Structure formats: C-alpha cells, structure tokens
JSON list of C-alpha atoms in Angstrom, two decimals:
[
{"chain": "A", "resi": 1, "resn": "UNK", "atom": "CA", "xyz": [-18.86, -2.15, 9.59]},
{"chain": "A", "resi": 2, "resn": "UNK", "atom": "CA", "xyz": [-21.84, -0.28, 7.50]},
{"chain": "A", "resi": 3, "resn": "UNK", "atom": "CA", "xyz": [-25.43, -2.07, 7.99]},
{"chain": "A", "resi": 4, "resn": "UNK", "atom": "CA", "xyz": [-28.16, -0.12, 6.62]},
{"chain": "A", "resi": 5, "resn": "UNK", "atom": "CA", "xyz": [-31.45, -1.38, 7.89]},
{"chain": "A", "resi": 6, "resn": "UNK", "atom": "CA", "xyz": [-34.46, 0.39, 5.53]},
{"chain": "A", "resi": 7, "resn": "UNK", "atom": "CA", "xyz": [-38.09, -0.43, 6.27]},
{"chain": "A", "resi": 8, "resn": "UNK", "atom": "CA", "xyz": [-40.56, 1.01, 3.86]},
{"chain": "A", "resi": 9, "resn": "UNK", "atom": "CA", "xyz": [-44.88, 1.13, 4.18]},
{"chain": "A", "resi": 10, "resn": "UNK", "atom": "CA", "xyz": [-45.31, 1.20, 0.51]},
{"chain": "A", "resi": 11, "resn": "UNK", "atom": "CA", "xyz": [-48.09, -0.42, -1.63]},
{"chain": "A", "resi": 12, "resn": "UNK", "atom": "CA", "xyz": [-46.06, -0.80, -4.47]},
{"chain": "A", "resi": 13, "resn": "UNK", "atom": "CA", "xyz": [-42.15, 0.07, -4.94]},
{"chain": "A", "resi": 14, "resn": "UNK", "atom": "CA", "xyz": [-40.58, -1.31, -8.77]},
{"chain": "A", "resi": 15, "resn": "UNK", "atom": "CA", "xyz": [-37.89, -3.11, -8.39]},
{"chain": "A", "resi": 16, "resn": "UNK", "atom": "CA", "xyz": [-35.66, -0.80, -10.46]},
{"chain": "A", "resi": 17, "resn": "UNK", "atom": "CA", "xyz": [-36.41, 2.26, -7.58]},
{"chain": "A", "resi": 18, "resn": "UNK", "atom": "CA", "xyz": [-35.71, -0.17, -4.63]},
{"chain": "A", "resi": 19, "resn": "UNK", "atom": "CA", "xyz": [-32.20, -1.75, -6.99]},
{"chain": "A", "resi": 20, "resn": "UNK", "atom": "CA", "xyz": [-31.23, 2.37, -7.26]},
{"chain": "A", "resi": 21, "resn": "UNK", "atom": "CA", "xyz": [-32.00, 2.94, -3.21]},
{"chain": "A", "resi": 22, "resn": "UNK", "atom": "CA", "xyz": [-29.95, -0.19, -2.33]},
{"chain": "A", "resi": 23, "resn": "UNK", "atom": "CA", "xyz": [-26.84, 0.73, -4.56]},
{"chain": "A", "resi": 24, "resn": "UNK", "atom": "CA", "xyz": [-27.18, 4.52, -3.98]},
{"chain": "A", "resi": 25, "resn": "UNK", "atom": "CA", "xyz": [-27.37, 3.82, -0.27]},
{"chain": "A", "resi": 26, "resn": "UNK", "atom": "CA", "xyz": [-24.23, 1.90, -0.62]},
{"chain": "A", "resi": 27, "resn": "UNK", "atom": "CA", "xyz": [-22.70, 4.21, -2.34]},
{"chain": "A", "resi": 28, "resn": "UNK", "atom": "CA", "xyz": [-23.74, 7.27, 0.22]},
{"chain": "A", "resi": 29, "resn": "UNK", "atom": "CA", "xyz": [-22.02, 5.23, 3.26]},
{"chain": "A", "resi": 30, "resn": "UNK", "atom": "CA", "xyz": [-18.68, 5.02, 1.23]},
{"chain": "A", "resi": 31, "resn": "UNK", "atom": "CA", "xyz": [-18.99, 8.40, -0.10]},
{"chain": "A", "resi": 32, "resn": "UNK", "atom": "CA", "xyz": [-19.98, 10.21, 2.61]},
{"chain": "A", "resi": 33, "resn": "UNK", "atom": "CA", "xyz": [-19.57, 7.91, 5.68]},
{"chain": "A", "resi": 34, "resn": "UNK", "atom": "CA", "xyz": [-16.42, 6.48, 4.42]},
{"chain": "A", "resi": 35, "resn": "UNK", "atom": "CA", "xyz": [-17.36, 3.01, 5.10]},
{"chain": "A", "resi": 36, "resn": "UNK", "atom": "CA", "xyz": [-16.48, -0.20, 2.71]},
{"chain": "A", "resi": 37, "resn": "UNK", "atom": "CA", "xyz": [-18.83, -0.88, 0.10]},
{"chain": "A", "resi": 38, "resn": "UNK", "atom": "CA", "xyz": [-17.56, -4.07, 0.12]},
{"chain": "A", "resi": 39, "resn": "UNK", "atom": "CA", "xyz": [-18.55, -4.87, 3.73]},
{"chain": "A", "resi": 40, "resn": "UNK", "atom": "CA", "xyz": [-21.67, -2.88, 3.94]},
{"chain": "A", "resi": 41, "resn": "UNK", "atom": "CA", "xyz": [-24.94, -4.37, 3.86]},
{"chain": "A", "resi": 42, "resn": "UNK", "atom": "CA", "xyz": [-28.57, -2.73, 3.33]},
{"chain": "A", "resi": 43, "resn": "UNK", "atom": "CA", "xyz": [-31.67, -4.41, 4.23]},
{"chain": "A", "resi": 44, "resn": "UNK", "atom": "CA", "xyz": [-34.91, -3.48, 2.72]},
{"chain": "A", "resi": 45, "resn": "UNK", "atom": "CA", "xyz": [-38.36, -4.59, 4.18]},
{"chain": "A", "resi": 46, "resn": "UNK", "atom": "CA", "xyz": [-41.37, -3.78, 2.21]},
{"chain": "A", "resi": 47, "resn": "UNK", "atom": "CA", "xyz": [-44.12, -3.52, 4.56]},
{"chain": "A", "resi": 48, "resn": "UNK", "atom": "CA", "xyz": [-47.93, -2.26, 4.00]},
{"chain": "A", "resi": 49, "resn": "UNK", "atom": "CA", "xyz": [-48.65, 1.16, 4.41]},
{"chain": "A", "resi": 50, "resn": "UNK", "atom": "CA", "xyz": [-51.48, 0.17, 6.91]},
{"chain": "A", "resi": 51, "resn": "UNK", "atom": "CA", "xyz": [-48.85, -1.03, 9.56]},
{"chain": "A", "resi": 52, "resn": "UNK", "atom": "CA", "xyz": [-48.06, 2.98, 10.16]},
{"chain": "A", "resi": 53, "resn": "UNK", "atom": "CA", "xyz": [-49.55, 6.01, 10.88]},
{"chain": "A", "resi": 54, "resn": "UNK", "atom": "CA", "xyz": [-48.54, 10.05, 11.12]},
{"chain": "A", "resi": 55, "resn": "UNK", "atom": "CA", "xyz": [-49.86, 11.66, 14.47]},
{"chain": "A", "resi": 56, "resn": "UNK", "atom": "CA", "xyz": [-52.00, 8.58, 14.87]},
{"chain": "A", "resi": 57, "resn": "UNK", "atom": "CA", "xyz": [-53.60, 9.06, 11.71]},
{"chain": "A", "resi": 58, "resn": "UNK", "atom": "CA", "xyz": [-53.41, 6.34, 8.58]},
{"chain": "A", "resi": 59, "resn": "UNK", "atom": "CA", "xyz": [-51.33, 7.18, 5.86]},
{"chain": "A", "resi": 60, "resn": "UNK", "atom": "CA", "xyz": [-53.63, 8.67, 2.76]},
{"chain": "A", "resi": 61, "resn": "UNK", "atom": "CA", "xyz": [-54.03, 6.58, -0.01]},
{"chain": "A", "resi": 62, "resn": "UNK", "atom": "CA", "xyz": [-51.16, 6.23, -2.21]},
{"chain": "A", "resi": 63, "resn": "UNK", "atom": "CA", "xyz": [-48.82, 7.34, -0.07]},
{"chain": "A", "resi": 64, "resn": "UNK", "atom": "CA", "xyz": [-45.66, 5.86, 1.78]},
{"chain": "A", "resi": 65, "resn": "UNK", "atom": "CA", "xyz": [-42.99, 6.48, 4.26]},
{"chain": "A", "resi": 66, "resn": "UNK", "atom": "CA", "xyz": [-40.82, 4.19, 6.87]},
{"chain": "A", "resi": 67, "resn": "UNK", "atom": "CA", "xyz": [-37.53, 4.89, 8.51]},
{"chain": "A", "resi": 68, "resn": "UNK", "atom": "CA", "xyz": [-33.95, 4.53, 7.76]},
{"chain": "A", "resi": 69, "resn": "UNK", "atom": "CA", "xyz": [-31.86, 3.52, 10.53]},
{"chain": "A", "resi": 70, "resn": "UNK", "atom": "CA", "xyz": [-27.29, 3.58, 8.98]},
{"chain": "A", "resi": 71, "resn": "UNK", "atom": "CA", "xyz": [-25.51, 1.43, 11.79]},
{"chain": "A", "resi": 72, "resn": "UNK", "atom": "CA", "xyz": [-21.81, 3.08, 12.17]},
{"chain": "A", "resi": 73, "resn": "UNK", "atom": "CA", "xyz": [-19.40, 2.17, 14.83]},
{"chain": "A", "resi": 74, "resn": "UNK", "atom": "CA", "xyz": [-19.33, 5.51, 17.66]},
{"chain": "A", "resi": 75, "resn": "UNK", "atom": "CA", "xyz": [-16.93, 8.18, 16.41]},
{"chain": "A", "resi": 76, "resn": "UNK", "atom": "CA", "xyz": [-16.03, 7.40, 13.30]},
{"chain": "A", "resi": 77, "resn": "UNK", "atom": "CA", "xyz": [-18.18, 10.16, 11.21]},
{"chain": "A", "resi": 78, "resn": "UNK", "atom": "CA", "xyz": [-18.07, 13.92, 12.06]},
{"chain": "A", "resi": 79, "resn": "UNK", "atom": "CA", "xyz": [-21.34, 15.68, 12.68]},
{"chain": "A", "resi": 80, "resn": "UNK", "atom": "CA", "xyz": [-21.19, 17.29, 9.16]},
{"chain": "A", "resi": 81, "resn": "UNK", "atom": "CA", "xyz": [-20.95, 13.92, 7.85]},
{"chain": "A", "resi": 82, "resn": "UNK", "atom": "CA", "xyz": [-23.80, 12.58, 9.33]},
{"chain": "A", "resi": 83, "resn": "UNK", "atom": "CA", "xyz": [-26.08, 15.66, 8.72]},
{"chain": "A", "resi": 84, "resn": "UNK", "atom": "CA", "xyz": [-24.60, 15.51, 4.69]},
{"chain": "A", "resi": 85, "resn": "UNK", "atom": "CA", "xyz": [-25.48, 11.47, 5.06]},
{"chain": "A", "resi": 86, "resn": "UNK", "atom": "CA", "xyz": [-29.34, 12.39, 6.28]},
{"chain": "A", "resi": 87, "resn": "UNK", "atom": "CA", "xyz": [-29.89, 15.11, 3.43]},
{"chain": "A", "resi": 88, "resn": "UNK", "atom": "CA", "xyz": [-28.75, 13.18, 0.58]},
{"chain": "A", "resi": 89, "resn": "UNK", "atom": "CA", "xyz": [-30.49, 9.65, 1.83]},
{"chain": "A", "resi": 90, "resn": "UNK", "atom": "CA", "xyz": [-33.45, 11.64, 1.96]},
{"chain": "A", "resi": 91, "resn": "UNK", "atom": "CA", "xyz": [-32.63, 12.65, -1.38]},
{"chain": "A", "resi": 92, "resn": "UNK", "atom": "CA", "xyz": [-31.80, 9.53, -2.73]},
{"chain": "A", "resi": 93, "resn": "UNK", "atom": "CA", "xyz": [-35.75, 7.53, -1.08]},
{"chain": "A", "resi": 94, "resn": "UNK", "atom": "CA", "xyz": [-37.46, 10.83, -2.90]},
{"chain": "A", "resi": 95, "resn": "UNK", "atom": "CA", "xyz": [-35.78, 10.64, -6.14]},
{"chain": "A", "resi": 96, "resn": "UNK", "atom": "CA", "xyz": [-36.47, 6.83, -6.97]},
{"chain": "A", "resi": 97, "resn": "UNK", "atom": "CA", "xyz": [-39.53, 5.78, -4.68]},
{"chain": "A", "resi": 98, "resn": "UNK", "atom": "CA", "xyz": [-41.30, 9.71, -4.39]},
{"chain": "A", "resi": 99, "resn": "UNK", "atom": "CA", "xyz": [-41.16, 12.09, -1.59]},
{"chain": "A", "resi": 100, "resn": "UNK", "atom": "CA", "xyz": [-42.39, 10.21, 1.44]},
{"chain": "A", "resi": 101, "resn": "UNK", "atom": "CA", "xyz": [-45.39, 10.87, 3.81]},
{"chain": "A", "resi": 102, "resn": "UNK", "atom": "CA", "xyz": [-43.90, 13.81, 6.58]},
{"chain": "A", "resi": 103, "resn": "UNK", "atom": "CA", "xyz": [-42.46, 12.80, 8.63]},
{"chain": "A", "resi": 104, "resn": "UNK", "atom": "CA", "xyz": [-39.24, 10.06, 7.42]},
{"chain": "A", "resi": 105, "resn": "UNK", "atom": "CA", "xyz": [-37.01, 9.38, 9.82]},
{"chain": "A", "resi": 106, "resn": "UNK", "atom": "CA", "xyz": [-33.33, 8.49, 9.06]},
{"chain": "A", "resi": 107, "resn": "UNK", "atom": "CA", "xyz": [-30.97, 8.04, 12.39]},
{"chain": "A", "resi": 108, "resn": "UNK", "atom": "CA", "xyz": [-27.56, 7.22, 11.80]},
{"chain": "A", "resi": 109, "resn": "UNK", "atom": "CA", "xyz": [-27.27, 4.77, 14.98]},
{"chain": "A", "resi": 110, "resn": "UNK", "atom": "CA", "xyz": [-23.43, 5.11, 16.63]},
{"chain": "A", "resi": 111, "resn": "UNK", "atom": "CA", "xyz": [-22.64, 1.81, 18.27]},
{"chain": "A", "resi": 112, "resn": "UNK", "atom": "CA", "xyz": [-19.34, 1.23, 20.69]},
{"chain": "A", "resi": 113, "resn": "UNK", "atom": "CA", "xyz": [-17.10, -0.79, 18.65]},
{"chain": "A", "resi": 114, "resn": "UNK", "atom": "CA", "xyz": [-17.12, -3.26, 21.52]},
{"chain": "A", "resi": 115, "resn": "UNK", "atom": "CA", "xyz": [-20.67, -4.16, 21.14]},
{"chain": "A", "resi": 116, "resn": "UNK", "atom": "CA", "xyz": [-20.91, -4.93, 17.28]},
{"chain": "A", "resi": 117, "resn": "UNK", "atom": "CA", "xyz": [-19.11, -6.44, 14.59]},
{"chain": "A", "resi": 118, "resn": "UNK", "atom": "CA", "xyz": [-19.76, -9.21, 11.81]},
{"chain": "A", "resi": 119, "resn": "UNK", "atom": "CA", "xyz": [-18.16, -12.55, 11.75]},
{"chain": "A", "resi": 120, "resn": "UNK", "atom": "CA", "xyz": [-17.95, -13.47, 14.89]},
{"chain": "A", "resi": 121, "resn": "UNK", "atom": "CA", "xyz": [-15.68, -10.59, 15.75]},
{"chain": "A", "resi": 122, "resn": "UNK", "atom": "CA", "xyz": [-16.63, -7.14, 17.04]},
{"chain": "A", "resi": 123, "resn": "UNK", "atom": "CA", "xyz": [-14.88, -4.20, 15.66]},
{"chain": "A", "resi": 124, "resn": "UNK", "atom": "CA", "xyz": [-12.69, -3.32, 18.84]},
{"chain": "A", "resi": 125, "resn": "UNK", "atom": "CA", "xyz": [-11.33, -6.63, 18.34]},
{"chain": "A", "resi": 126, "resn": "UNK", "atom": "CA", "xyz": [-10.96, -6.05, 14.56]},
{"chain": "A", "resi": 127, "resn": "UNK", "atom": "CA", "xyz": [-9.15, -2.13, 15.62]},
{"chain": "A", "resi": 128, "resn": "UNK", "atom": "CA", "xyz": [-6.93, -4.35, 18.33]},
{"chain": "A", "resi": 129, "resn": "UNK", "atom": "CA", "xyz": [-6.01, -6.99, 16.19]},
{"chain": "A", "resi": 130, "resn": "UNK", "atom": "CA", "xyz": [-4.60, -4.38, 12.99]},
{"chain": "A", "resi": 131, "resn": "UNK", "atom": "CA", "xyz": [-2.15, -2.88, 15.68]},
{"chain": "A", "resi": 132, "resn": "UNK", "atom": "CA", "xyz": [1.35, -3.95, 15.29]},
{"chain": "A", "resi": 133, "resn": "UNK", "atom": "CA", "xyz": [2.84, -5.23, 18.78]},
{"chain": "A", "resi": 134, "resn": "UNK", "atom": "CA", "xyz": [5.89, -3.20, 20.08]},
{"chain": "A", "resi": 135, "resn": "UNK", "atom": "CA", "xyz": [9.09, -5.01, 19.90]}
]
C-alpha cells in the first residue's frame, strides 16, 4: 500500500506543476516501486516558505524546498529501487516546481506490514488472507 506524503514551503506552485508532481509521483511508485497506482495515494501540503529554514537560516526569497516522505511496506523494494525512486522524484519536484533550496529530503519510509494498512486491514493481514489454506 503506496502513500506518498509531500510537503512543500513554496510561495506560489501552479496548479498544472503540482497536477504533473502528483501523477508523475504516482506513476514513479508503480514504475519503479512496483506499487498499484490504483491504491496509491499522494498528499500534497503547500506550506509557506517561512515555516523552514537551511542550517537555521530562512530560505532566500523566491525560493522553496520541503520533504518527500514514499510509505512502502518493509522489504518489498531492493536498494537499487529505492536509490532509482530518490533520483528520479528529485527529478520529477525540479522539472515542474524548479530545483529546490539544498538540501530536499526524500526518505522512502519501510513500515512492517503488521503495523499499516488501509481499510481497516493491515497488509500482513491482506498477505495472510491471499494464501490458499492446505487441504
């Protein structure tokens, strides 16, 4: 189950840039994390760039950055995958919104599969229940 939880400090994103992060994010945890784009789910907060700082110092004006956090249930994605997942999501923020203040960090958070899941069921339960029972 793919959540992508994006918070951005930026005056002024268009609504076409954050439409292209939201799909091409999407699109990056099928492609690359193979995860269901039909279950996953990206959440983007717009936040003022006042509300974060480099090294204790303000943002310049104009600028913007954030952090990406991809939710993925623990070892389901290689270490290639991941590292591929962190390039091109950095990629993907530049391209449509501008390179972002240094530094942007993007974790891709691996959580048990017993302590997450989405309606109402966690996705141990999900893996348990998709086993056929012996005869």
């Amino acid at each position: 189950m793919p959540f992508v939880d994006l918070t951005l400090h930026h005056s002024k994103p268009t609504s076409e840039g954050l439409k292209a992060v939201r799909e091409g994010l999407t699109r990056l945890m099928s492609d690359v994390l193979r995860k269901r784009a039909d279950l996953t789910v990206v959440a983007i907060t717009v936040e003022s760039p006042s509300g974060i700082a480099m090294g204790g110092t303000p943002l310049e004006p104009g600028a913007w950055s954030g952090r990406l956090v991809a939710f993925v249930t623990a070892g389901t994605n290689s270490e290639g995958e991941k590292a591929r997942f962190l390039a091109e999501a950095y990629r993907l923020l530049a391209q449509h919104l501008s390179p972002p203040a240094s530094p942007f960090y993007i974790v891709v958070q691996e959580v048990p599969a017993g302590a997450w899941g989405y309606d109402g069921r966690s996705q141990a339960g999900r893996a348990q229940a998709s086993v056929p029972v012996a005869a």
